[in-house]
Structures are given as C-alpha cells and as structure tokens.
Short mmCIF file of C-alpha atoms and ligand atoms in Angstrom, two decimals:
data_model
loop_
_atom_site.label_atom_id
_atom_site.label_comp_id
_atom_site.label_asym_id
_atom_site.label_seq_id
_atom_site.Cartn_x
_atom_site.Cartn_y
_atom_site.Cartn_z
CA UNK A 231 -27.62 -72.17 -65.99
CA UNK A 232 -30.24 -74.81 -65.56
CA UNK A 233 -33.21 -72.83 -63.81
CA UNK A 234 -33.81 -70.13 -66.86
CA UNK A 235 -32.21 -66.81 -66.25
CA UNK A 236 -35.93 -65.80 -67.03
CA UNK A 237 -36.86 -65.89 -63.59
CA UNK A 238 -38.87 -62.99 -62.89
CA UNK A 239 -39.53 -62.48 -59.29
CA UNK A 240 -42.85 -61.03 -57.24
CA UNK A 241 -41.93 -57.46 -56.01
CA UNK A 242 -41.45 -57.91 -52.10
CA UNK A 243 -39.97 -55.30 -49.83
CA UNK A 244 -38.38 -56.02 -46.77
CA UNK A 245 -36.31 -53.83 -44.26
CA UNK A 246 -35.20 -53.87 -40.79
CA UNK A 247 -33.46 -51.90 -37.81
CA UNK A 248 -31.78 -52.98 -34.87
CA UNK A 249 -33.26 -52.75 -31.68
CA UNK A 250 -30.71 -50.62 -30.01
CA UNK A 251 -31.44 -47.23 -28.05
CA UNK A 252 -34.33 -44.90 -29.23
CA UNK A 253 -35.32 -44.29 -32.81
CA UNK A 254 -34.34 -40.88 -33.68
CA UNK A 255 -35.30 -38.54 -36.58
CA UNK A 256 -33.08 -39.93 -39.13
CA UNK A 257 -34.23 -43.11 -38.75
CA UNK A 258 -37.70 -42.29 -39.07
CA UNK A 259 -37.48 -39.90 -42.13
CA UNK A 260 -34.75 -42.22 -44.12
CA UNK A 261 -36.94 -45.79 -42.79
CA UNK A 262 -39.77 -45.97 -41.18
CA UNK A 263 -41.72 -43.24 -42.34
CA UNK A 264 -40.58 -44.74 -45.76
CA UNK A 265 -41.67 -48.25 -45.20
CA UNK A 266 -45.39 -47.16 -44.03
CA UNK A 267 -45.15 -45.24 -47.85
CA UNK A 268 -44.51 -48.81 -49.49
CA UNK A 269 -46.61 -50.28 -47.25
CA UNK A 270 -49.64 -48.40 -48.09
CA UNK A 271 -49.01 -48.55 -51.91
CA UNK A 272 -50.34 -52.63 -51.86
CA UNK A 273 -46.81 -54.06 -52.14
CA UNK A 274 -46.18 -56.96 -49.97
CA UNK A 275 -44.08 -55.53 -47.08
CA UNK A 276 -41.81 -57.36 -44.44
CA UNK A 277 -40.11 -55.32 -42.20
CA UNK A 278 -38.06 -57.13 -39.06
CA UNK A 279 -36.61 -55.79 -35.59
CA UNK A 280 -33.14 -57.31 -36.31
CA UNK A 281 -32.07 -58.50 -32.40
CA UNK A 282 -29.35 -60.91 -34.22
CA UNK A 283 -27.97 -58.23 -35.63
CA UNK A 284 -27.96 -56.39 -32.04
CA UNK A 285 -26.08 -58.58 -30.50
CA UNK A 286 -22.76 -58.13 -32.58
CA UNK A 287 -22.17 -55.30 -30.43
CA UNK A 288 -22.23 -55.70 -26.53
CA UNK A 289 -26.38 -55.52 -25.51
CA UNK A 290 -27.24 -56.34 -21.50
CA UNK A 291 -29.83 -58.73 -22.05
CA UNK A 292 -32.53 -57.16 -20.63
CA UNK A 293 -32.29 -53.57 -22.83
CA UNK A 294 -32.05 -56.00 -25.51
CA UNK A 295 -36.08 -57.31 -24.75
CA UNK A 296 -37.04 -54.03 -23.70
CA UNK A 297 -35.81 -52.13 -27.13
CA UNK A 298 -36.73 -54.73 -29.49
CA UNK A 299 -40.36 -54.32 -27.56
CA UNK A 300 -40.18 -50.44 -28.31
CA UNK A 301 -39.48 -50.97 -31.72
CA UNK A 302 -41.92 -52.74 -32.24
CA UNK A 303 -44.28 -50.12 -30.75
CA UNK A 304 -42.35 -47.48 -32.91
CA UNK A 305 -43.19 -49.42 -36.26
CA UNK A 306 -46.73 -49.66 -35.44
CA UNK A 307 -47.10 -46.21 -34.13
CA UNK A 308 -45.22 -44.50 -36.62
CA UNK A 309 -48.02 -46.47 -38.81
CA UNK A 310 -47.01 -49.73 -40.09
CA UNK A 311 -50.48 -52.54 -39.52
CA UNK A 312 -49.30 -55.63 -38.19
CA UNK A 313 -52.47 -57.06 -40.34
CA UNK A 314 -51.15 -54.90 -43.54
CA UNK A 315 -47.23 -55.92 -43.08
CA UNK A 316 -45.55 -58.13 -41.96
CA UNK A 317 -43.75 -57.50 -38.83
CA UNK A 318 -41.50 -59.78 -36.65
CA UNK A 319 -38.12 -60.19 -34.88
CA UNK A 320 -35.37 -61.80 -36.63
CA UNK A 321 -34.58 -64.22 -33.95
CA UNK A 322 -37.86 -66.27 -34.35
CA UNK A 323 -37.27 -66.93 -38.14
CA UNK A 324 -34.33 -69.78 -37.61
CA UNK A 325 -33.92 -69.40 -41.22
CA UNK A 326 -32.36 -66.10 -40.94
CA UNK A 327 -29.43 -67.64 -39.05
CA UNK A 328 -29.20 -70.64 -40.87
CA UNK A 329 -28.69 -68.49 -44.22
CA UNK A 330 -26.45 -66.14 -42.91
CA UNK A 331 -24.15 -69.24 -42.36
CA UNK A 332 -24.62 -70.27 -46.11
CA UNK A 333 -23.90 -67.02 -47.05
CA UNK A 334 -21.06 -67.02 -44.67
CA UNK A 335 -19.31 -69.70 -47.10
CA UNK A 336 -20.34 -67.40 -50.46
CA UNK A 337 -18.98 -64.05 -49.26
CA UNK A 338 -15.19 -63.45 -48.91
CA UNK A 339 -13.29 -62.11 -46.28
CA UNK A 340 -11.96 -59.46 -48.81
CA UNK A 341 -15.56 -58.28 -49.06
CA UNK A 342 -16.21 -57.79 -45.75
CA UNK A 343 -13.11 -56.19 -44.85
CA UNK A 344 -14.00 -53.43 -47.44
CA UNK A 345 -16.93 -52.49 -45.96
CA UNK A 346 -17.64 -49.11 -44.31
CA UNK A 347 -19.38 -49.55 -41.58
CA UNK A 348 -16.82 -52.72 -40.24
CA UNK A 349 -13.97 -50.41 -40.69
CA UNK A 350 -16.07 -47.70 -38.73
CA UNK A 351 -17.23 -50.17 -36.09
CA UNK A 352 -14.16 -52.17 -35.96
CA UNK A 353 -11.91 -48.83 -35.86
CA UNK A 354 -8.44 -49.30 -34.84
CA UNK A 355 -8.99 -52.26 -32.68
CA UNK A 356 -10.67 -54.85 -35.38
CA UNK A 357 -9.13 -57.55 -32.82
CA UNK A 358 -11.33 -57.16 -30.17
CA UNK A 359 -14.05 -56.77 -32.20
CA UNK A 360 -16.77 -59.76 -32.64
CA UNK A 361 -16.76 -61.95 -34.74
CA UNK A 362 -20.30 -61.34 -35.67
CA UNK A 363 -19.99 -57.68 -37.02
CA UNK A 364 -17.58 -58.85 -39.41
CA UNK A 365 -19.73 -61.27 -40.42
CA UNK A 366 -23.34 -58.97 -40.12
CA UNK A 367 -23.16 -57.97 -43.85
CA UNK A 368 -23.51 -61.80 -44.50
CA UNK A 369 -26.54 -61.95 -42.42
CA UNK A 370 -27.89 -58.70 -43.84
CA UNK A 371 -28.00 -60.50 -47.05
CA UNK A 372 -29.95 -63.52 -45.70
CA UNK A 373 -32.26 -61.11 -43.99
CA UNK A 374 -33.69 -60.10 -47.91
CA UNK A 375 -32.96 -63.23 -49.59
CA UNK A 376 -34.37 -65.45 -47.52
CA UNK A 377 -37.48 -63.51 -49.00
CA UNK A 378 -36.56 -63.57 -52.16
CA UNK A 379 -36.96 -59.44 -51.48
CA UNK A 380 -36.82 -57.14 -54.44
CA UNK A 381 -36.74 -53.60 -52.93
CA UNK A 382 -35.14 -52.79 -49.74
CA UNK A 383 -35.98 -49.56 -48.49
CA UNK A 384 -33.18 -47.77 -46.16
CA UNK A 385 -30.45 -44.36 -45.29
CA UNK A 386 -27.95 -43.76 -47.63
CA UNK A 387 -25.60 -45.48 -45.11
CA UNK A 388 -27.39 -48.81 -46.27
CA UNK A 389 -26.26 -48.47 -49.53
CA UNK A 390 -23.02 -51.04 -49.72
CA UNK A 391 -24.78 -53.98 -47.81
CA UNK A 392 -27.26 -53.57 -50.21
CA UNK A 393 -24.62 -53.79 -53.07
CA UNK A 394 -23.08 -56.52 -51.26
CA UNK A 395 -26.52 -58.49 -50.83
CA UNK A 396 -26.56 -58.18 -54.56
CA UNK A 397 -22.99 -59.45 -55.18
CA UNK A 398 -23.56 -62.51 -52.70
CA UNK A 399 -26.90 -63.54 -54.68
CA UNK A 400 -25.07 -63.50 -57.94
CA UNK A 401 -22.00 -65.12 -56.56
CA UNK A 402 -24.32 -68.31 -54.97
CA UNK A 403 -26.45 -68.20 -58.62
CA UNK A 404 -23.37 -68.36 -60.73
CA UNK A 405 -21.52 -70.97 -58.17
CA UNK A 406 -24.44 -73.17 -58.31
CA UNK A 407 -25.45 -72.65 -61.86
CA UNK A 408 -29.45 -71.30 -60.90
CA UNK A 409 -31.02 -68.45 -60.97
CA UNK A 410 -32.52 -68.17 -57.75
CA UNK A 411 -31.69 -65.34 -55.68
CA UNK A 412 -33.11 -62.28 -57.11
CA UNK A 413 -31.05 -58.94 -57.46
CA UNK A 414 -32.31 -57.01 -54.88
CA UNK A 415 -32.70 -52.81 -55.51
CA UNK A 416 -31.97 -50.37 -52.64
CA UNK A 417 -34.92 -47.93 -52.66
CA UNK A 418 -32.83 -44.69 -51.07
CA UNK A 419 -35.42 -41.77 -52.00
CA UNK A 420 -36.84 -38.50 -50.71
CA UNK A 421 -35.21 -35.48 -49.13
CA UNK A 422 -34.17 -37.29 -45.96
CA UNK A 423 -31.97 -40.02 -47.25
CA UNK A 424 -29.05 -38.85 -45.12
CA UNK A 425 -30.22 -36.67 -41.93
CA UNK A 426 -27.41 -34.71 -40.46
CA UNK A 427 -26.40 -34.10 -36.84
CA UNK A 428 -28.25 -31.12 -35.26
CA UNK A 429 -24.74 -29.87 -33.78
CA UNK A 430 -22.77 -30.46 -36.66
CA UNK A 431 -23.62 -30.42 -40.49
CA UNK A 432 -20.88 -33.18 -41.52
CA UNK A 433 -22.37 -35.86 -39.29
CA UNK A 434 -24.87 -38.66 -39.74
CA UNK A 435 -28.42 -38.03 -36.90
CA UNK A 436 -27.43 -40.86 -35.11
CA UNK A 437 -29.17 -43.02 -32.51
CA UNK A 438 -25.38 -43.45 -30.81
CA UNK A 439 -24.35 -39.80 -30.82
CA UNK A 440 -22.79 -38.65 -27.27
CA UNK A 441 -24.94 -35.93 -27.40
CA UNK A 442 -28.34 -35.90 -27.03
CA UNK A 443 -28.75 -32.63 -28.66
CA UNK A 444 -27.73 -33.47 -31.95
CA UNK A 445 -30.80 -35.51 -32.99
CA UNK A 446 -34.40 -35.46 -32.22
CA UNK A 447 -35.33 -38.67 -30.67
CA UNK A 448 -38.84 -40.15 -31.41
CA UNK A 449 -39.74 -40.01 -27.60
CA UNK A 450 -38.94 -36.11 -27.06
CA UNK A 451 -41.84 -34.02 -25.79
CA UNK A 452 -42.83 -31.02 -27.50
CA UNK A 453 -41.13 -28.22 -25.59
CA UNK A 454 -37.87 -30.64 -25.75
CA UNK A 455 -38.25 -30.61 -30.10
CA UNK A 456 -38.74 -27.28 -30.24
CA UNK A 457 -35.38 -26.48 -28.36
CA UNK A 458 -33.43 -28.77 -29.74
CA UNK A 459 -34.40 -27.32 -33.39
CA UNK A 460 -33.90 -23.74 -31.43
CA UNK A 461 -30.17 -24.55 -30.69
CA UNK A 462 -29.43 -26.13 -34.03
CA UNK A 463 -26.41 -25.11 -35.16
CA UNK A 464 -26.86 -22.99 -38.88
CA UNK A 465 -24.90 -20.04 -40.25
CA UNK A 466 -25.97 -16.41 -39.79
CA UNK A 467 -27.25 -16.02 -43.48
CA UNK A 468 -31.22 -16.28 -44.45
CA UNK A 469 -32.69 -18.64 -46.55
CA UNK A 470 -31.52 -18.71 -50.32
CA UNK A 471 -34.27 -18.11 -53.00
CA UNK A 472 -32.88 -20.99 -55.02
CA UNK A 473 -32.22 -24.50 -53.87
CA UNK A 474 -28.50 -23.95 -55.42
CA UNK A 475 -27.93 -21.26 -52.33
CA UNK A 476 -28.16 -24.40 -50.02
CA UNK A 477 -24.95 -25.85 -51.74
CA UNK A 478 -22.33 -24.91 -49.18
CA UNK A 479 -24.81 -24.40 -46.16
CA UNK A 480 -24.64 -28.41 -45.07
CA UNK A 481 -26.55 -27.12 -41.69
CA UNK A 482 -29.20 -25.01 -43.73
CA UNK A 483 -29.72 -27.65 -46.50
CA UNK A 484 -30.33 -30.03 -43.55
CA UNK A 485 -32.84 -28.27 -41.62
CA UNK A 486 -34.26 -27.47 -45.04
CA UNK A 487 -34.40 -31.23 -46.04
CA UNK A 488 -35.77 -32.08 -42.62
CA UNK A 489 -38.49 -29.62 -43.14
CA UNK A 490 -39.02 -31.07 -46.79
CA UNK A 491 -39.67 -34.84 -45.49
CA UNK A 492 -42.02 -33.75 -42.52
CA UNK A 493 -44.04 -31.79 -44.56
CA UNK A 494 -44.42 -34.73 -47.21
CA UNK A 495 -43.01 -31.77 -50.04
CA UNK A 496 -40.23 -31.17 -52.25
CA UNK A 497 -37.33 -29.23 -51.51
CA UNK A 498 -38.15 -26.36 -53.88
CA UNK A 499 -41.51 -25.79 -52.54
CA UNK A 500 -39.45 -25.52 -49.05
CA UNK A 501 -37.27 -22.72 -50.43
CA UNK A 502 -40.19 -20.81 -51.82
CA UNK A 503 -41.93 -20.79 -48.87
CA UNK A 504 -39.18 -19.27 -46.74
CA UNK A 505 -36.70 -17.70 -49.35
CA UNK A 506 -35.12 -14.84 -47.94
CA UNK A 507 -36.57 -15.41 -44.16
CA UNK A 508 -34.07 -15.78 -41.43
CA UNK A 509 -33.56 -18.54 -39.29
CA UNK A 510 -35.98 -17.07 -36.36
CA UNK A 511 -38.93 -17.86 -38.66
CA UNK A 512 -37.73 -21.11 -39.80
CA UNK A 513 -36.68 -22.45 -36.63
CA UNK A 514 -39.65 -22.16 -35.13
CA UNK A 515 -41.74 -23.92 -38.26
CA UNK A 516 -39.64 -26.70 -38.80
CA UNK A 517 -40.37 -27.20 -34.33
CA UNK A 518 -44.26 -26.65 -34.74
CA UNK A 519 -43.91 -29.31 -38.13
CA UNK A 520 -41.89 -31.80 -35.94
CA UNK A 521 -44.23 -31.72 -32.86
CA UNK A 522 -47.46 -32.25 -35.10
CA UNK A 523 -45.63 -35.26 -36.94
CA UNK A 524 -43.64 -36.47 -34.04
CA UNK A 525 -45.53 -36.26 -30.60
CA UNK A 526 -48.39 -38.15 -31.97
CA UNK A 527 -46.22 -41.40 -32.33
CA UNK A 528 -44.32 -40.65 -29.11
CA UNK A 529 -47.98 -40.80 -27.28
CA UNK A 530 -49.10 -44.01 -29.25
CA UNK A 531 -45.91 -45.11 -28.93
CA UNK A 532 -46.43 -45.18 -24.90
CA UNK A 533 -49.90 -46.47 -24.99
CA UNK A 534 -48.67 -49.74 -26.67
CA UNK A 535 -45.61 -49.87 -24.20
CA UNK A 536 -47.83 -50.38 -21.52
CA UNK A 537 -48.60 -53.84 -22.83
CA UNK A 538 -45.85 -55.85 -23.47
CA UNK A 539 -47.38 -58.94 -23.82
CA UNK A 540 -49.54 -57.85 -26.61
CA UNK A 541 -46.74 -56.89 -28.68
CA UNK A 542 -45.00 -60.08 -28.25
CA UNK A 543 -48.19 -61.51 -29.38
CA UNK A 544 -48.12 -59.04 -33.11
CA UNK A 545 -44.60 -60.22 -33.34
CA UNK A 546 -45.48 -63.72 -33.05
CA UNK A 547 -48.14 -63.81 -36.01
CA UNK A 548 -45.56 -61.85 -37.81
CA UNK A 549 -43.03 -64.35 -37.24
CA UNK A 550 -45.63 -67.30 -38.21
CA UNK A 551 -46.08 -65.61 -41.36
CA UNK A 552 -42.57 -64.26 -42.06
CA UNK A 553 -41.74 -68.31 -41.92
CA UNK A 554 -44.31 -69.76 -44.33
CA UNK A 555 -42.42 -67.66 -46.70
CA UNK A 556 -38.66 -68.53 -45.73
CA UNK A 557 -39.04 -72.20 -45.01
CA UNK A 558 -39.65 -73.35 -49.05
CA UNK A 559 -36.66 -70.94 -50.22
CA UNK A 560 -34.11 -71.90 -47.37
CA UNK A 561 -35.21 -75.72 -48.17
CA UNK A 562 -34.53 -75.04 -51.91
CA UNK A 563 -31.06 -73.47 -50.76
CA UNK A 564 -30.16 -76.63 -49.15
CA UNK A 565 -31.01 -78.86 -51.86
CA UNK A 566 -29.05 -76.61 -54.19
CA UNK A 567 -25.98 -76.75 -52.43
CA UNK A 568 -26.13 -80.41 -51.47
CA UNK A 569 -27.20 -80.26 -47.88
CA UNK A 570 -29.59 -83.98 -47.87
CA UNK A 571 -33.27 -83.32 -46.20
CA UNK A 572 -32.74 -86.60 -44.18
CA UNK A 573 -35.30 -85.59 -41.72
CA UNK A 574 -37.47 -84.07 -44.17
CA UNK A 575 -41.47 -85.71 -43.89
P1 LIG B 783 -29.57 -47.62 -37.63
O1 LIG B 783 -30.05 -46.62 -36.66
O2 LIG B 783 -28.17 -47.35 -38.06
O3 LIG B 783 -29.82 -49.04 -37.20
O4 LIG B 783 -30.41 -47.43 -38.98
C1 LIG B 783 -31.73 -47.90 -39.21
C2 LIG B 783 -32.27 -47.35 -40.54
O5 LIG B 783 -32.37 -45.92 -40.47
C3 LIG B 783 -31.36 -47.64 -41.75
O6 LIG B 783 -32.18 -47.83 -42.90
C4 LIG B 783 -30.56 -46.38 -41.87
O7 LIG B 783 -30.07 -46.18 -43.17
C5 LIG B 783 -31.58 -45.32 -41.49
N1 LIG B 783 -30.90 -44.15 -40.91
C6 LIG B 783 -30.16 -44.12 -39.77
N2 LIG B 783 -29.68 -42.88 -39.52
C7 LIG B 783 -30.12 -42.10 -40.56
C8 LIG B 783 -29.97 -40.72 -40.88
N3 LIG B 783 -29.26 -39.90 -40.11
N4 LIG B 783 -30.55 -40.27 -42.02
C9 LIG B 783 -31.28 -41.09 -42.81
N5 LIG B 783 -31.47 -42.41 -42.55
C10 LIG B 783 -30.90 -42.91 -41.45
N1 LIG B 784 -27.95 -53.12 -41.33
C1 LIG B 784 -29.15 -52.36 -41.12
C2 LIG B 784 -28.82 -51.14 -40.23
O1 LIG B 784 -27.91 -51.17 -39.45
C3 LIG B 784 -30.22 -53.16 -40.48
C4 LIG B 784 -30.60 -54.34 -41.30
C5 LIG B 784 -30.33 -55.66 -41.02
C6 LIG B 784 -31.31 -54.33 -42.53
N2 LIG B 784 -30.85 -56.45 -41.96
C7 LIG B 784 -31.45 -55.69 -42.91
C8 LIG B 784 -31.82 -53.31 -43.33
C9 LIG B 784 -32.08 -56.05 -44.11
C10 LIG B 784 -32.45 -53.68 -44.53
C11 LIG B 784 -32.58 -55.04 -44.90
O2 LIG B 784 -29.51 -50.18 -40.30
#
C-alpha cells in the first residue's frame, strides 16, 4: 500500500431515499426520523433525494419533479435543517454519476446478481429489466463514497448494499494499492428497523404495497391513522407481560415496536405499560401516538409544498455544498486510476 493503511477518516453520515410515491411509516421510523437523531447529535450529516436512482424503474417525468419536491418537504418537516444538514438531489452532484461508472468497472456482475433486492425487482423477467437496477448497487456505493461517508443510517433492507459498498471500497483500495475509500458502517438501530405491513405481519410497510391499508402514509389525516391502526390485523390474545410473549405474535410485536419508536422508548417499557391489556386499549394509543407524531409533519409538510420554488432553492445550496466535498475525492479517484486531468486549471 503506498497511502498508509493508517488513514483514519472524519465521521460523516450520509443517507438517501428515492423520490418515488409517499413516504410511509416505515420509512420514517427506520430513516428519517433516524437521520434528524444523527443530525442533531453535531455529526456532519448529508442526506440526498436519490432521483438517479428513481429512474431505474419506469417514473413519468413529471411525478418524478413533483416527488423529489415532496421529499424534500418531508426531510425538512419531519425535522432535518437545510442550514444544519446537508440536503440535495443526487442529480445535481455530477460526481455521483461519474463514480457510479468507476465503480461500475470495480464491482462484478456476480455481485450484483446476488443481491436481494435485484432478484426481487428483477423477478422472473430480469430481461426486461433496466439496465440501471442491476447496476443501482454500484451507484449506491458512489452515493457514500464519494463522501468519504462513515455511517450510513437506513431499514434493515439496506443492509447488503451497505455490505456491498464496503466490499467495492476495499476491492478499488486493494486494486489500486491506497487506502482511500473508507469502510463505511450501516447504522440499523432502534425498534423500527424493519416495520411490518399493517395487513400482514410477514411483510415489509412498503411505499409500493397494493394496498393502501397496510401502511400509514406520512400524508394521512388523523381520522384516516386512527382507522388504519383500528383495522390492523393482530391475533385475539392481550398483550404479554414479557417482551418474550411477542416471539410468535409478528403482528403484535409490530404494533408493539411501532409504538416503541413513536414514543422515543424501549420495547420493555412498551410491554409494561400495556401488559395484559387487550388490543381495544392499545389500538387506540398507538392511533392517538401516531397522530401527535405524524399530522404535525403532514401539515408542515403542505405548507412547504405550496412553494416549490423555494425548495428548489434549499436543494440548490445543498447541492453547492454537497459538491465542494465530492469534487477533491472524485478528482483524487481519477488520478488514482489513471484518468489524465487534461482540462484541469
Ligand atoms: P425505500 O422506501 O425502499 O426507498 O426506503 C427508504 C429508506 O427507508 C431505507 O433506508 C429503507 O431501509 C427504509 N425503510 C423502507 N421501508 C421500511 C420499513 N418497512 N421498515 C423500516 N425501514 C424501512
Ligand atoms: N437504496 C436505498 C433505498 O432504496 C436508497 C439509497 C441510494 C441510499 N443511495 C443511498 C441509502 C446511499 C443510503 C445511502 O432505500
């Protein structure tokens, strides 16, 4: 190795979510809520509206503007300070694209092909299937490197790009002899790392879910929460006095969990509180919870919607800033890997 395996990097988080349909619980107990945490605990935060990332699945052009434009509005509702993090979309960084394609030429197709979310995705017809989602893991990786991120804050499903991410940076630092992609740590913590479906205990809260009852989505009203939680699906049993009675409930443990990451407490305090209470009382809790925490970004969330232009403005400091970072480390990439800086000065 010529550049010291010594290299100690600065701690930097960064995360990011596609713009694609309406945030829904899951994504705002297992991310968002998560990176407003980080970003209030002074570490430098970068979080990104990933539109390239979008577009490996089929977006009409203008849903694309007007989600990545409500995500935005999420973030900052939900609490993250434009001023405080740094918040952009992908797209404006070129440096994001131009890494991905580096890291297109370190990752191997056997990689990719193992990952979870392609073979979901992709399902049976991988043929007709872009080119791009094959390839989004790759980009995924530039995303945090390109920051020389440390912590990268995300669901459970997350977990293998992550891994991935890792095994690209050591693949490029031991291809190139340096040490200059850090090894990035997935931060998947709290009680709401994996939020299930409302309707059915097995499945992932999912912005993409058919139906609209299985998740609480970020813009629900109040009386629209509350029924959704009413109709959950659970079992007939009341809550357990230990957390080990929630081990074969997977709708219980859920509601339970949800209940644990609203309320900003641990899961044992939850089953305390309501040990031995049936499901009438709970429901109704865990809806009167939800509304306080929820409705309040839903109405700031609509306040910022109404100016459009303003947001694109946030996201354009973000961007600025987002590139005075990137633009030494991709230039450093290209000089590592031979690319000559003819137009450089
Ligand atoms: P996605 O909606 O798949 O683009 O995910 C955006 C972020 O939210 C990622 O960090 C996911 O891991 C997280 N996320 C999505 N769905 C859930 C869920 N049901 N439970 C916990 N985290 C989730
Ligand atoms: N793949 C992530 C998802 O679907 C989104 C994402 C893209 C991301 N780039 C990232 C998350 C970088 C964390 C870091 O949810």
């Amino acid at each position: 190795m010529t550049e010291a395996a010594r290299t100690t990097f600065t701690p930097r988080v960064f995360s990011g979510i596609q713009p694609t349909n309406h945030l829904q619980l899951g994504n705002y107990l297992g991310a968002v809520k998560r990176f407003v945490e980080m970003q209030n605990s002074g570490i430098e935060t970068i979080y990104c509206i990933v539109d390239l990332h979008a577009m490996t699945t089929w977006q009409d052009p203008a849903d694309l503007r007007t989600a990545t434009r409500e995500l935005a509005a999420s973030y900052i509702a939900a609490g993250l300070d434009p001023k405080r993090s740094i918040l952009f979309n992908q797209s404006q960084v070129p440096g994001h694209a131009e890494l991905g394609w580096i890291f297109n030429c370190v990752a191997r197709m056997g990689w990719m092909n193992r990952m979870t979310q392609w073979k979901d995705k992709a399902g049976k017809d991988a043929e007709k299937a872009s080119l791009g989602l094959l390839a989004y893991p790759s980009l995924m990786a530039a995303d945090i490197l390109l920051y020389h991120a440390t912590r990268v804050p995300v669901g459970e499903d997350q977990k293998q790009h992550v891994e991935l991410t890792r095994d690209i940076a050591a693949k490029f630092n031991h291809d190139y002899g340096v040490d200059f992609f850090p090894m990035t740590e997935p931060v998947i913590d709290g009680a709401a790392t994996r939020v299930m479906s409302l309707r059915d205990g097995s499945r992932k809260m999912s912005k993409s879910d058919p139906s609209d009852a299985s998740r609480i989505n970020l813009t629900d009203d109040a009386d629209t929460i509350a029924q959704k939680f009413r109709k959950a699906r659970t079992d007939a049993e009341p809550l357990p006095e230990s957390v080990g009675g929630l081990k074969d409930r997977p709708e219980a443990r859920n509601l339970v969990n949800i209940y644990a990451a609203l309320a900003d407490v641990t899961v044992e305090a939850v089953v305390a509180q309501f040990a031995g209470k049936g499901f009438g009382t709970f429901k109704p809790a865990l809806a009167d919870l939800a509304v306080a925490r929820i409705a309040p970004i839903a109405s700031e969330m609509q306040r910022l919607m109404a100016d459009p232009a303003e947001i694109d403005r946030l996201l354009g400091d973000g961007a600025e800033r987002a590139n005075a970072i990137a633009a030494p480390i991709l230039a450093r990439t290209k000089e590592i890997v031979g690319l000559v800086a003819s137009r450089r000065r």
